[in-house]
Coordinates of N, CA and C in Angstrom, one line a residue:
X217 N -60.4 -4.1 -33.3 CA -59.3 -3.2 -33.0 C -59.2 -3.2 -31.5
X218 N -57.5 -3.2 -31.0 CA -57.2 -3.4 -29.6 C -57.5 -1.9 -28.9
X219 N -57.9 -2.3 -27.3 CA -57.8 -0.7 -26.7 C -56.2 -0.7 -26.6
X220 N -56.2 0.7 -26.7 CA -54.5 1.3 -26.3 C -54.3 0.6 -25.0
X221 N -54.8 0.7 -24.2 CA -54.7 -0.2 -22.9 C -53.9 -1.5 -23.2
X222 N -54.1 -2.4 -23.9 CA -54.0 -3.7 -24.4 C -52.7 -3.3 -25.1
X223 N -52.7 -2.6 -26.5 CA -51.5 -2.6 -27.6 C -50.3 -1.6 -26.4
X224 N -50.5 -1.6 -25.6 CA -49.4 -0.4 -24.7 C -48.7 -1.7 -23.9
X225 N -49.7 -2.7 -23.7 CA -48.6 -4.3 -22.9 C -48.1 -4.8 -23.2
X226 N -47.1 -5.7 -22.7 CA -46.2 -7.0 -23.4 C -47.3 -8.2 -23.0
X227 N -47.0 -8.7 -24.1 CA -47.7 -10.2 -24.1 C -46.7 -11.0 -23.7
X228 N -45.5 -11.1 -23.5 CA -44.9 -12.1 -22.8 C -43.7 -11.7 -21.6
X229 N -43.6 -12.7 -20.7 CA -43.2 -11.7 -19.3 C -42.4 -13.4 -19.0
X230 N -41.8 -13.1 -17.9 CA -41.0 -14.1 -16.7 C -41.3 -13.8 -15.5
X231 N -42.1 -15.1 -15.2 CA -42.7 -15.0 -13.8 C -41.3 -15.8 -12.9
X232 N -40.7 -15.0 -11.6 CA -39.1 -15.8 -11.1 C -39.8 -16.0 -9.9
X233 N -39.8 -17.6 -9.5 CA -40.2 -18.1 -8.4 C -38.7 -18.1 -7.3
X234 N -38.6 -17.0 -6.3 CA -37.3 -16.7 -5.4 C -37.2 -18.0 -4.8
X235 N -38.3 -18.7 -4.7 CA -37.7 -20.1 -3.3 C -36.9 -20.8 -4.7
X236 N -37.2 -20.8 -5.9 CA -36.3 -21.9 -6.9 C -34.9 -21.3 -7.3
X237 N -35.3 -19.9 -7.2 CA -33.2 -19.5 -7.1 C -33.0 -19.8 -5.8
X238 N -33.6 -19.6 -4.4 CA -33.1 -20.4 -3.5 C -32.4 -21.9 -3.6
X239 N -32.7 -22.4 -4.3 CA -32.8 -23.9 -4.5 C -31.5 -23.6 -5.4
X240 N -31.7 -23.2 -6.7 CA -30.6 -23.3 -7.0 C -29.0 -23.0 -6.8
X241 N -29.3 -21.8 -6.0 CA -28.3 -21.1 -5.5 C -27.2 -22.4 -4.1
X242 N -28.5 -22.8 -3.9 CA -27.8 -24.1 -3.0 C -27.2 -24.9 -3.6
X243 N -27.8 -25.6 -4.8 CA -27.2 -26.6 -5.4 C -25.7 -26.3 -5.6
X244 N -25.3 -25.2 -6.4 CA -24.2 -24.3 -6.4 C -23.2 -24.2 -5.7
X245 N -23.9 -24.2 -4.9 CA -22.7 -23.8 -3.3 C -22.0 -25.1 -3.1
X246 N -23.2 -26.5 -3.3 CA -22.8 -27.8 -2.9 C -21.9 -28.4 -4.2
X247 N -22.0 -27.7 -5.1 CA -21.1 -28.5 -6.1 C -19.4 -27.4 -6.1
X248 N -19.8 -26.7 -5.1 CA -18.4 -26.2 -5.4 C -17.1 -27.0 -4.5
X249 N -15.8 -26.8 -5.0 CA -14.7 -27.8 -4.8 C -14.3 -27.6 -3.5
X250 N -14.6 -26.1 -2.4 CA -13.8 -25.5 -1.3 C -14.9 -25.3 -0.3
X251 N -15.3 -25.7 1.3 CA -16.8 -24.8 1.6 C -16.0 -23.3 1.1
X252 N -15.2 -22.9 1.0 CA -14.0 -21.4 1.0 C -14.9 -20.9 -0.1
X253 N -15.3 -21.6 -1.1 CA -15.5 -21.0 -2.4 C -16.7 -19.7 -2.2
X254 N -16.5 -18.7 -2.8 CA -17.8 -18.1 -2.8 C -18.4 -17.4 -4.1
X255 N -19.7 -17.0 -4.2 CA -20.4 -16.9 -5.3 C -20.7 -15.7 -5.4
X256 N -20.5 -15.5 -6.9 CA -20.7 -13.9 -7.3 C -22.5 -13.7 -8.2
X257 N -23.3 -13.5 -7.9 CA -24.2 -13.3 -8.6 C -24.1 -11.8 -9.4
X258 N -24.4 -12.5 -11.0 CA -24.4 -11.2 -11.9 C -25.3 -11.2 -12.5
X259 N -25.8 -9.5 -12.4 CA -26.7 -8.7 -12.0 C -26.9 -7.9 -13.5
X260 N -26.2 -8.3 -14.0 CA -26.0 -6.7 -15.0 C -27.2 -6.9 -15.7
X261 N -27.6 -5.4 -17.0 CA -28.1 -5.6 -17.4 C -29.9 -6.1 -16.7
X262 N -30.4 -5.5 -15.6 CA -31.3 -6.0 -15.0 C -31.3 -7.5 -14.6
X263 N -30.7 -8.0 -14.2 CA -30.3 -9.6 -13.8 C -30.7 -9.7 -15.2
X264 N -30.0 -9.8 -16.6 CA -31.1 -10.1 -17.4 C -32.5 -10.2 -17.9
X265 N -32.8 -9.0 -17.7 CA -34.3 -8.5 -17.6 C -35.3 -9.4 -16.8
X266 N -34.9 -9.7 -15.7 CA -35.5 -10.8 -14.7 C -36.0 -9.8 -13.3
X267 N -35.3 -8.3 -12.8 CA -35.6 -7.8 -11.9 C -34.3 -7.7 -11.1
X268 N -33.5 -6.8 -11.1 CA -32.0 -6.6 -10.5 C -32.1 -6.8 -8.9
X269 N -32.9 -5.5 -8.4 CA -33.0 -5.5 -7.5 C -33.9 -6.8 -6.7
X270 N -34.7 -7.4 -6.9 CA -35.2 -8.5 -6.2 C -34.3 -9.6 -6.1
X271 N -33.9 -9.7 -8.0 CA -32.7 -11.0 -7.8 C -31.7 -10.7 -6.9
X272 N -31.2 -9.7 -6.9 CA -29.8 -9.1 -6.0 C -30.4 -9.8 -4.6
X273 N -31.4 -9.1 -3.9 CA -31.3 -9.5 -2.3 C -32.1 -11.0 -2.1
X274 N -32.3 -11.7 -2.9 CA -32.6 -12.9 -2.8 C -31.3 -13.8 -2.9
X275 N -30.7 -13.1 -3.8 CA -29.3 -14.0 -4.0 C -28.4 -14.4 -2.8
X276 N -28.7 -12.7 -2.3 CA -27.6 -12.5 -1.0 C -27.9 -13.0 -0.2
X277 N -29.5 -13.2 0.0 CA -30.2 -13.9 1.0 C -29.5 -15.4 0.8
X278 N -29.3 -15.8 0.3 CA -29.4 -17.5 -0.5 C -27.6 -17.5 -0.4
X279 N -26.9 -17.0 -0.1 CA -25.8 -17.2 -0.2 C -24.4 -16.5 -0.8
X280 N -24.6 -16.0 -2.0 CA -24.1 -15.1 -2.6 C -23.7 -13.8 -1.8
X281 N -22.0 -14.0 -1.9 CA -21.1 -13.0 -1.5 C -21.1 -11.9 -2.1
X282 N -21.3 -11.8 -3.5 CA -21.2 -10.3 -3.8 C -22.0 -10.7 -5.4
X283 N -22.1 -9.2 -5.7 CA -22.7 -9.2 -7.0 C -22.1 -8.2 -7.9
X284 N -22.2 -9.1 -9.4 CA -21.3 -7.9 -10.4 C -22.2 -7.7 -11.2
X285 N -22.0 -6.2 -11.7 CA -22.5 -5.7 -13.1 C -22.0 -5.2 -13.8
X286 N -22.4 -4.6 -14.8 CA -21.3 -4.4 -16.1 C -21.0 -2.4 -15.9
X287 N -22.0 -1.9 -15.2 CA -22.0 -0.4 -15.5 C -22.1 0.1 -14.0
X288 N -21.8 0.9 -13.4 CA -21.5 1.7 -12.3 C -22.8 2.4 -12.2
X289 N -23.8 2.9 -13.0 CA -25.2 3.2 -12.8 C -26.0 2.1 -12.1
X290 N -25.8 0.8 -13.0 CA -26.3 -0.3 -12.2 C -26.3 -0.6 -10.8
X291 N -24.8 -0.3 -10.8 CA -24.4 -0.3 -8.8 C -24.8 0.3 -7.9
X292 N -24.8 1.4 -8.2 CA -25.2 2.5 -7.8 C -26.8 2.2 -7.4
X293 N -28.0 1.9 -8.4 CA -28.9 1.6 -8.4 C -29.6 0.5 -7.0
X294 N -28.1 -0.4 -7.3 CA -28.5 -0.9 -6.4 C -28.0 -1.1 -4.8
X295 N -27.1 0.2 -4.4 CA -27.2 0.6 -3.6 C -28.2 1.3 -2.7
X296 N -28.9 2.1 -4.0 CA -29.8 2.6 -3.3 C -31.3 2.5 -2.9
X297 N -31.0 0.9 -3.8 CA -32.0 0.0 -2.7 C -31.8 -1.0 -1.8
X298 N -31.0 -0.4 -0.8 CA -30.6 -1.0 0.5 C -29.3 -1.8 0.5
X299 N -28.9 -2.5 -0.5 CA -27.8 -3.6 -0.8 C -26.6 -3.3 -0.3
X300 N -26.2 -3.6 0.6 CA -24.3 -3.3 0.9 C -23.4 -4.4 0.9
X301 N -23.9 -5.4 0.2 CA -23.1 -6.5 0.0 C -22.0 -5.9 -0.9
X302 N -21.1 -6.5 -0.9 CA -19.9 -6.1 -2.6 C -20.4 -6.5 -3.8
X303 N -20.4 -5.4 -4.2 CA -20.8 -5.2 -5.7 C -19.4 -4.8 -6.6
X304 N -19.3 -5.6 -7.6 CA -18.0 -5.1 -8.7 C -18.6 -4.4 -9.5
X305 N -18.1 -3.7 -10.5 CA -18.6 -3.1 -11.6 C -17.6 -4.1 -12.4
X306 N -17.7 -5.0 -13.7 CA -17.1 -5.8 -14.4 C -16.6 -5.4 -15.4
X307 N -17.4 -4.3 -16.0 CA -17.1 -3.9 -17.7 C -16.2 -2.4 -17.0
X308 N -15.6 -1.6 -18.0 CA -14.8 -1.0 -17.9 C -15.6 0.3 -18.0
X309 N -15.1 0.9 -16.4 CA -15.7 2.4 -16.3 C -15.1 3.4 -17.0
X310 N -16.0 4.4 -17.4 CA -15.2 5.5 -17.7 C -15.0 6.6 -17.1
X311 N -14.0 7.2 -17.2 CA -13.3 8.2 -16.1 C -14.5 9.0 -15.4
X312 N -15.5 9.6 -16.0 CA -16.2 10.3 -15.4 C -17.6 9.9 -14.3
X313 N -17.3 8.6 -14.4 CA -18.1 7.4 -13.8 C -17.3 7.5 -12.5
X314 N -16.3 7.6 -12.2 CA -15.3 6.6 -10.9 C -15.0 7.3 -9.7
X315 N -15.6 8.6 -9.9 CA -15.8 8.5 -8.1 C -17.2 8.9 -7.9
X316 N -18.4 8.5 -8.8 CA -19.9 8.0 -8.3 C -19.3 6.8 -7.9
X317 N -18.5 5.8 -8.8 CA -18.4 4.2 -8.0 C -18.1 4.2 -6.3
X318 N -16.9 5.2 -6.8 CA -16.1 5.2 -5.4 C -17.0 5.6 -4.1
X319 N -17.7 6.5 -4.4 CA -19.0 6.9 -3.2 C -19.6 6.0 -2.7
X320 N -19.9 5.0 -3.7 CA -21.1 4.6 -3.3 C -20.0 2.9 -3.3
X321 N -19.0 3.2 -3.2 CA -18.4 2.0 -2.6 C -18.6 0.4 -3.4
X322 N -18.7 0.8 -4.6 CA -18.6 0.1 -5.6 C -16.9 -0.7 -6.3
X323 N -17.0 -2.0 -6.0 CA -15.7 -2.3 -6.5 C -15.0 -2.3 -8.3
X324 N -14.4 -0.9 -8.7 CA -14.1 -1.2 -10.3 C -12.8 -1.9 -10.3
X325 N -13.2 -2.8 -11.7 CA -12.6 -3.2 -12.8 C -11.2 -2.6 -13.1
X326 N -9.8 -3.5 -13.0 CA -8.8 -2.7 -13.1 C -8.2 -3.3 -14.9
X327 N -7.9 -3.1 -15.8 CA -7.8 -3.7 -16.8 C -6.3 -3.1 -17.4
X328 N -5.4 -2.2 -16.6 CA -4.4 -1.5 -17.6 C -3.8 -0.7 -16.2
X329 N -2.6 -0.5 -16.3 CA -1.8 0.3 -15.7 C -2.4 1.7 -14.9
X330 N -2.5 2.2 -16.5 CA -3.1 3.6 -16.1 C -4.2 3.8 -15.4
X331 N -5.2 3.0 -15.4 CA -6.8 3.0 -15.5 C -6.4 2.7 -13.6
X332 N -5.6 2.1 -13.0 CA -5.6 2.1 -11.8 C -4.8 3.4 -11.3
X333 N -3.8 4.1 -12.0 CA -3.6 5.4 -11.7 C -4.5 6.0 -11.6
X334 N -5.2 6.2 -12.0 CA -6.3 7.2 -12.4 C -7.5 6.9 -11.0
X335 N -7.6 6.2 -10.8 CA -8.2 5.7 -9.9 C -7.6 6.0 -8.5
X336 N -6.3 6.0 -8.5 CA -5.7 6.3 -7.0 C -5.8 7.5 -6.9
X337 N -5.8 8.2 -8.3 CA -5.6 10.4 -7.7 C -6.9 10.4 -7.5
X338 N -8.0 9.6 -8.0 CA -9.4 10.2 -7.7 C -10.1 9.9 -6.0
X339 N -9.4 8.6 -5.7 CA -9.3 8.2 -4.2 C -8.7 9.2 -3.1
X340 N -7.3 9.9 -3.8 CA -6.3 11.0 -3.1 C -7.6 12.0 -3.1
X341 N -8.4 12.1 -4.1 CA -9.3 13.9 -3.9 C -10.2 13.5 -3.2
X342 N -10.7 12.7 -3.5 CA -12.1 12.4 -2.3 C -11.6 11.7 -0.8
X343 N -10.8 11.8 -0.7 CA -10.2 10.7 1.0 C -10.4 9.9 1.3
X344 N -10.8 8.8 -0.1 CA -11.0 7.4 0.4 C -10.2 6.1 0.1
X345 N -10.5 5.2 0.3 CA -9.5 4.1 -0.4 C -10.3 3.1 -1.1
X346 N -10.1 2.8 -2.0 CA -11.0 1.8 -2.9 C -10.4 0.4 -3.3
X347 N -11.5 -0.3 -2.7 CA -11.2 -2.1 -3.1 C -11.2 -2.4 -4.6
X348 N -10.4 -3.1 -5.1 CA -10.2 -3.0 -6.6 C -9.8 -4.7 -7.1
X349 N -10.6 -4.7 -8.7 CA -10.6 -6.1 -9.0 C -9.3 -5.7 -10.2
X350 N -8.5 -6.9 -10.1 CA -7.6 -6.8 -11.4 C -7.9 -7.8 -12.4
X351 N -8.5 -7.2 -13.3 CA -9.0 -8.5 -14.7 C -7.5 -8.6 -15.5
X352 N -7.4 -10.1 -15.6 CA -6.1 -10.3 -16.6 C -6.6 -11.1 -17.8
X353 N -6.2 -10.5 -19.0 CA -6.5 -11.1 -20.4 C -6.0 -12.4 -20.2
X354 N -6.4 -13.6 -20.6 CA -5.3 -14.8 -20.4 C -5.8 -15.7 -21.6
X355 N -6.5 -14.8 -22.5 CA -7.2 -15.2 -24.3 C -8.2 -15.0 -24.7
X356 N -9.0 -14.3 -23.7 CA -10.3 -13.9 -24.2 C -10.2 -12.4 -24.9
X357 N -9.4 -11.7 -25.0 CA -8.7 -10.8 -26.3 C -9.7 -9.6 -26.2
X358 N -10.4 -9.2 -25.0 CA -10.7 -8.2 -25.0 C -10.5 -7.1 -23.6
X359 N -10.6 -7.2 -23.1 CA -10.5 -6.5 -21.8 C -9.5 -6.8 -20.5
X360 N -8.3 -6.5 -20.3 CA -7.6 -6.6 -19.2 C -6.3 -6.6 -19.6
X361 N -5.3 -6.9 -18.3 CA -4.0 -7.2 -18.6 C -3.6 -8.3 -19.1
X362 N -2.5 -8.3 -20.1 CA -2.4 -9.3 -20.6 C -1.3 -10.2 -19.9
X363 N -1.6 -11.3 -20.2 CA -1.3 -12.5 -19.2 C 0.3 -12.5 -18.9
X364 N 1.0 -12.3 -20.3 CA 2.8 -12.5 -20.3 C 3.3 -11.6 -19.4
X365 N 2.9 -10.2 -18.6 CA 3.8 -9.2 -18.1 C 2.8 -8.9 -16.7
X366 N 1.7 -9.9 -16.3 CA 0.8 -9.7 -15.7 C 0.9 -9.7 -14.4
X367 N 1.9 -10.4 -13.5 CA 2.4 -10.5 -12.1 C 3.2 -9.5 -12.1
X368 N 3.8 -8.5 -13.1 CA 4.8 -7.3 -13.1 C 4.0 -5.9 -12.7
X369 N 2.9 -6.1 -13.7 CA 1.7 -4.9 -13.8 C 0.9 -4.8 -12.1
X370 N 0.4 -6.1 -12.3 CA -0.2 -6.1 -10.5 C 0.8 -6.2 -9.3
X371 N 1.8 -6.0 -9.6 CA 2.8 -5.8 -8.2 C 3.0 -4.2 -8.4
X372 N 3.0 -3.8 -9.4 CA 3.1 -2.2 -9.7 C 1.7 -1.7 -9.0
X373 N 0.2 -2.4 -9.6 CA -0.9 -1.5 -8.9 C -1.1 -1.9 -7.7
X374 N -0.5 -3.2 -7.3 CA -1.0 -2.7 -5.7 C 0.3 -2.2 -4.7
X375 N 1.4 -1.7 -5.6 CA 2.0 -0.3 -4.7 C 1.4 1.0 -4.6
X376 N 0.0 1.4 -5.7 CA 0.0 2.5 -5.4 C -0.7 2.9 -4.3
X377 N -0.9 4.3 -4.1 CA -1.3 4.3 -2.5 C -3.1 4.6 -2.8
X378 N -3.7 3.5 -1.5 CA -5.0 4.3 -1.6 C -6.5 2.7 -2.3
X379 N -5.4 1.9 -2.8 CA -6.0 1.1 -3.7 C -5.6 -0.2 -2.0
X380 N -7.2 -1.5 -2.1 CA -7.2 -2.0 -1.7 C -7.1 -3.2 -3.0
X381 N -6.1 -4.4 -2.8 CA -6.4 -5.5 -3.8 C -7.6 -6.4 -3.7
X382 N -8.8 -6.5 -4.2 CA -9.7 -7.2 -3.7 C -9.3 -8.7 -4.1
X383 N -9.1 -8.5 -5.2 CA -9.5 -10.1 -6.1 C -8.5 -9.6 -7.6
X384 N -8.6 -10.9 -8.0 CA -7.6 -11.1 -9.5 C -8.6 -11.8 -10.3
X385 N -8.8 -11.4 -11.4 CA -9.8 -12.4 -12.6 C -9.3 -12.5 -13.5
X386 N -9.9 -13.4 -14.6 CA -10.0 -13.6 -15.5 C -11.5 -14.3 -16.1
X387 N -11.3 -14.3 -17.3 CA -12.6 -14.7 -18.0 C -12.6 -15.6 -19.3
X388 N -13.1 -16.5 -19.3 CA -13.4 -17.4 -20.5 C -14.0 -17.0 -21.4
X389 N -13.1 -17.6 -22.6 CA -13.9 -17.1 -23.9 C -14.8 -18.5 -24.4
X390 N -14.7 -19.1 -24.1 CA -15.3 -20.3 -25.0 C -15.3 -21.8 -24.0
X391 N -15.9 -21.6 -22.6 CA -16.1 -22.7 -21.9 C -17.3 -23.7 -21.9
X392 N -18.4 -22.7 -22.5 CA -19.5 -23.6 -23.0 C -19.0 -24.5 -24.2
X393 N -17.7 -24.6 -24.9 CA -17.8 -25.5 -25.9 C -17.6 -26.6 -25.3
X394 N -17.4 -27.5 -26.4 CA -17.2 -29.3 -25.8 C -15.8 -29.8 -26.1
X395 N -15.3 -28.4 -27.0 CA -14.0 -28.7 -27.0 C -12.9 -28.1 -26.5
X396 N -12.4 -28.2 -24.8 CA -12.3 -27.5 -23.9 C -10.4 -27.2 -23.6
X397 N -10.0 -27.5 -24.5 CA -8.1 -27.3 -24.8 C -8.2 -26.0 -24.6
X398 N -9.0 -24.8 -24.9 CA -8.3 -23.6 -25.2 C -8.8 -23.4 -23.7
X399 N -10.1 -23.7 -23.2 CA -10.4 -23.1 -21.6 C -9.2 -23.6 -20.8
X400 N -8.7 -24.7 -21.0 CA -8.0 -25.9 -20.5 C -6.5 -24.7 -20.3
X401 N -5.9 -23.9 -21.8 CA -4.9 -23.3 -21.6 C -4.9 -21.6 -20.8
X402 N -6.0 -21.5 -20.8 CA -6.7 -20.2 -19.9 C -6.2 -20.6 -18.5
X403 N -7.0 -21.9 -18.5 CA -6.8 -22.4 -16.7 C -5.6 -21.7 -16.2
X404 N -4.4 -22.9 -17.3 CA -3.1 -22.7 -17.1 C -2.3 -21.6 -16.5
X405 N -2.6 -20.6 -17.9 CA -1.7 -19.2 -17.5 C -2.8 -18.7 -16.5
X406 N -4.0 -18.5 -16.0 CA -4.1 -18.3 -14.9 C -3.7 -18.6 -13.8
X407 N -3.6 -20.1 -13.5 CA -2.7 -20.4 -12.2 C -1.2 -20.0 -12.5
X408 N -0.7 -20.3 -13.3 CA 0.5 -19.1 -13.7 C 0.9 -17.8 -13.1
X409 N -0.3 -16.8 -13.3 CA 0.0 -15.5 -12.7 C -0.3 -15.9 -11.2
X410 N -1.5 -16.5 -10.9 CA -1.9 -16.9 -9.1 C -0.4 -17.3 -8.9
X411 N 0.6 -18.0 -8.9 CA 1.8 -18.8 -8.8 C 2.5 -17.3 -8.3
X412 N 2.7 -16.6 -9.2 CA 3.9 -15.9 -9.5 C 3.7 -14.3 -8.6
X413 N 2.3 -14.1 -8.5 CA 1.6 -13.0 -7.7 C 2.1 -13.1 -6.3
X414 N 1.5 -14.5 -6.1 CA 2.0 -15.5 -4.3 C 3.4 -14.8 -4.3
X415 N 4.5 -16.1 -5.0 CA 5.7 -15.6 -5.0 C 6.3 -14.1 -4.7
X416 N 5.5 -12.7 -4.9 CA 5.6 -11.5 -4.7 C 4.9 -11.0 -3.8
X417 N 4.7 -11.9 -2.9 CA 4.2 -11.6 -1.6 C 2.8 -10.7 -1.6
X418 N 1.8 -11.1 -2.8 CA 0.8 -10.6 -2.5 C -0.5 -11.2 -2.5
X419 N -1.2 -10.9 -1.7 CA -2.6 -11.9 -1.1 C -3.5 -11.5 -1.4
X420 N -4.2 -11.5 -2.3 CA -5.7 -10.5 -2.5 C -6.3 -11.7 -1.8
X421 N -8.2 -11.0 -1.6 CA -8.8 -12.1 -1.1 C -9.2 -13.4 -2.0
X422 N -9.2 -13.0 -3.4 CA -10.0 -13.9 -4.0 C -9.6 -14.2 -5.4
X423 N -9.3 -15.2 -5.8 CA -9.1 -15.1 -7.5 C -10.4 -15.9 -7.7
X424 N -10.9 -15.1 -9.1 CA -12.1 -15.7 -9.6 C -11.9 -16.1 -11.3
X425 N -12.8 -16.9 -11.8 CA -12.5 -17.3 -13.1 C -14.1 -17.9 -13.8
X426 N -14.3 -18.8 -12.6 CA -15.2 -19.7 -13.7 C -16.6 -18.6 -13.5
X427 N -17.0 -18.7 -14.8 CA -18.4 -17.8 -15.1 C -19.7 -19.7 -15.5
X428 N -20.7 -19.5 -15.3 CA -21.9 -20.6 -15.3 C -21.3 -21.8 -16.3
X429 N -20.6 -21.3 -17.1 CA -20.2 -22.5 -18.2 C -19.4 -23.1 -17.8
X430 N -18.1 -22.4 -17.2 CA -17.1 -23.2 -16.4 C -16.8 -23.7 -15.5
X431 N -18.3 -23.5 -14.6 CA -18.7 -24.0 -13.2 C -19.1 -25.5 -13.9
X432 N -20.2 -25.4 -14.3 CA -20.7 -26.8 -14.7 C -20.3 -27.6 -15.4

């Protein structure tokens, strides 16, 4: 019979050697198409039960411009161990979440008209202005604006007052496959809206897209 001592541990664990995300994080940088390009390390979820906060300032150390998570607790968390790099929140906050984001200077997730209303009267009560990511559906069929009325919607949110445009995204649904037509038509209507955004005279800093499957 085990001591409690013993049946209270995990028997299996991930030991992360930081000089080999160094390494990797390099490799990354060098396979990208622009030196312009920059890298988002995501965090969510405990870097994947790997250690958030260690992976986070290793990353940033190693090159990584900003870091996303999926929950505004997350962010938060990891502001308040030292991190002031940009941090997104990716997954969709909910109202009573968004001005802890906004405090603590957290970039949310814009996915709908309203959801950025809501967002500028909460900026108007606290007196700040908030950098904001616009996710556009472009077939991954769950989260964002959808792609056909999508240069309409983001010329409407970044009139309102109070809201900074950070960046425009989108997300793949199926880039690890080997049969790559449907990422292929994502690409598409993405440069599509990037096309048509430009055309309306608007410049965020960054459009982002490829997640680890579509980099490689």
């Amino acid at each position: 019979m085990q001591e409690d001592s013993v049946i209270n541990k995990r028997f299996a664990w991930a030991e992360i050697n930081l000089s080999h995300l160094d390494h990797n994080l390099k490799i990354i940088k060098s396979y990208a198409a622009s030196k312009n390009t920059r890298i988002m390390a995501v965090v969510k979820a405990d870097a994947y039960g790997h250690g958030a906060i260690e992976i986070s300032k290793q990353a940033i150390k190693s090159g990584a411009y900003a870091l996303g998570t999926a929950l505004v607790e997350e962010g938060t968390g990891l502001r308040r161990s030292g991190i002031d790099a940009p941090i997104y929140v990716l997954g969709e906050s909910p109202a009573g979440a968004i001005e802890e984001a906004l405090e603590h200077n957290l970039i949310p997730c814009i996915n709908s008209y309203k959801s950025a209303q809501f967002i500028s009267k909460q900026c108007s009560k606290i007196g700040k202005e908030a950098a904001i990511n616009i996710n556009v559906d472009t077939g991954m069929n769950r989260i964002g604006i959808n792609f056909n009325d999508a240069a309409d919607q983001i010329s409407k949110i970044a009139a309102l007052p109070n809201l900074r445009l950070e960046s425009i995204s989108t997300h793949y649904s199926c880039a690890s496959s080997r049969e790559s037509s449907y990422t292929e038509l994502q690409w598409s209507r993405f440069n599509e809206i990037i096309r048509q955004v430009k055309n309306n005279g608007i410049a965020p800093k960054y459009f982002h897209c490829a997640n680890s499957a579509a980099f490689f």
